[in-house]
């Protein structure tokens, strides 16, 4: 955003921008000062965005960079006017159905969005025993949680007004499902509360975040196999988190820890360091000669 | 002299823009994305290949052209607008010649742009008669290119994995668009943002798609340890091959900090006379009276961090191009040498990039690419430029594995397309898919007005899924426009859905919408037939 652009905007629009960028101002803040504060906030935001993205994303972003001035919503500049399409600028808040969808984001996070139909909401809320809504997340060995395959579960208390949540997943390669449940207080003569299933999500399986030890060749006695050499040359140890994800740091320990029983030697952390150091030495050698 | 180990390098460029076409406005800001890409990437790429052909320098490269981009390149309105835009730029250059007269440094730069834009106009009008797609076809016919496709509207597929029918529809449209644009069916596919999830390959196979590209860790974190790292493709259980990106060569070219494009001699992308000169002076080129845009006339070099920028020196930049091309190939040869020690076949280095990196972001990028191909021909003949099919012809048998769910976005997974800025869209874009399923089931074989409405509904569904919209929401360039697009397509679809449910379709409204969103005129809504028989990922 340029100062020139901001200086031609109305006071109302400037205040909208300032609020949107969480700039602290009050009635005493004069126009010039507000412009300066907004410019600082936007510069900081651009810097954060730059740091939050890797090289391919930063470059792809330039395809859409035709102006230094961030685009503003039309009604900020011309209040009361409709958007160019002429339609109402609102999508429905709900679609009146009960559903729960789980979307995998990365090895350790999933995104859940849900809705509960008005009829079901009414039914639950009007139940005198109703205590709390929960988003229950199952980690299972299989696709459906049963008595025999349940590894773990945890509950996230939610409100009727909540409609989405990011969920931390403990273990890659397990299967996760989520359920919306209503917790009811115990019936008469019962001790335990009752859980009522409202809806179940689709399953998701987070990806592995380490090199599999299943393959053609295994290392032995601390020596790297040909495959391990090539994996090191492929940049596994050199890349920053932005390419593989922060999970790589954990994954290396996790994966090689498991792999020790399959030919990497003993399970000490020294063995893990040998592999990592060897990989790093290989990459340094290539880069140095490049 | 010790003979160098032979190796292969696979350059793959992905040319894509989301479908942006606004006939309801005389000028529209986001159409400038198209104008810039045509001027700075696609036409210069064609000229590069013409020079190589003229000089007898062979090249082999993979080029992915997205169906939305192909549609825009064929569109007569956008072609007309592009010509008008370039004529406006040439007029601005003429003004600049007068303004900068007497300043040798600036005269040199302005002269460069005059030549550049006059050639663009001449090529676009006279050489290609406003449609540059046959230009790319020519280079495929003579063996320079292998042109592949990508899903129709460039969706980030992992976020639609629960909807196999939309994956099918996206690929169906892609295949038909490719046939229309290039006269043959594609063999390979570029997965948008390299978004892959296990099982996706089962949906590629029915379309005859035999390979795709992926991020490095799709292979490195696959279900089996990759025997050759990323230096050879792997085969999914159904025979579709996967080529993993080489990280070293990616960093050298992608990164503005560590890579070649950040060299201080190269042109600074973010300084443009559209913002440096008075508004009245540049206003003829602007989409709106007071909306400044980049013109493409950039006079400064990167110079260094900070505000001070020197004038751009094309000769100095050309020297750097030669140096960086040499450096790139030298490093690739060393990579091949190292990898060869551990391989019983020739290593392959896979170098996939967005096409717009070259020329648009990195102004000298196309010169660099040309120099690389020339050096491969003269000085680095042990390194063979190949396509995926070339390598598979030599090495048809490859390690079988199931790659890992990955992308090439930040942190290697779905973070860019699923975060707090854009996660709200999916309840809506998934809902329209549910409703499209319902429509196809309720209206299995319509004709006339209802068929038109259903076809338009299919169009709106596909257009709502473009990965560009959540991408822009995350990166913050033109967020209101991206939000507007998702809302428009969902609302358009919903209106069609409601109309069909009430059995009242407004012909006038539908016709207006068809004229505005006329992507893929031949679409058939039946491509969304129930996906229950199709594989989910």
Coordinates of C-alpha atoms in Angstrom, one line a residue, chain A residues 7 17 24 28 35 38 49 58 61 78-79 91 106 114 118-119 126 132-133 144 165-167 210 218 250 253 261 275:
Chain A
X7 CA -4.2 9.9 1.4
X17 CA -8.4 -0.3 7.3
X24 CA -4.4 1.3 17.8
X28 CA -7.5 12.1 18.7
X35 CA -1.9 6.9 7.5
X38 CA -1.4 1.9 8.7
X49 CA 3.6 -13.2 5.2
X58 CA 6.6 -16.4 -2.8
X61 CA 2.5 -14.9 -5.4
X78 CA -18.1 3.2 -1.5
X79 CA -20.4 2.3 1.4
X91 CA -22.9 -16.9 1.8
X106 CA -0.2 -32.0 7.5
X114 CA -19.2 -29.1 11.2
X118 CA -31.7 -26.6 13.6
X119 CA -33.9 -29.4 14.5
X126 CA -34.2 -28.7 25.1
X132 CA -21.9 -30.2 27.1
X133 CA -21.1 -30.6 23.4
X144 CA -13.8 -47.2 12.5
X165 CA -11.5 -26.3 14.8
X166 CA -7.9 -27.3 14.0
X167 CA -7.0 -30.5 15.8
X210 CA 10.2 -39.7 7.8
X218 CA 19.5 -51.4 4.6
X250 CA 11.0 -34.9 14.9
X253 CA 14.5 -39.1 15.3
X261 CA 16.2 -52.8 14.8
X275 CA 23.6 -41.0 9.9

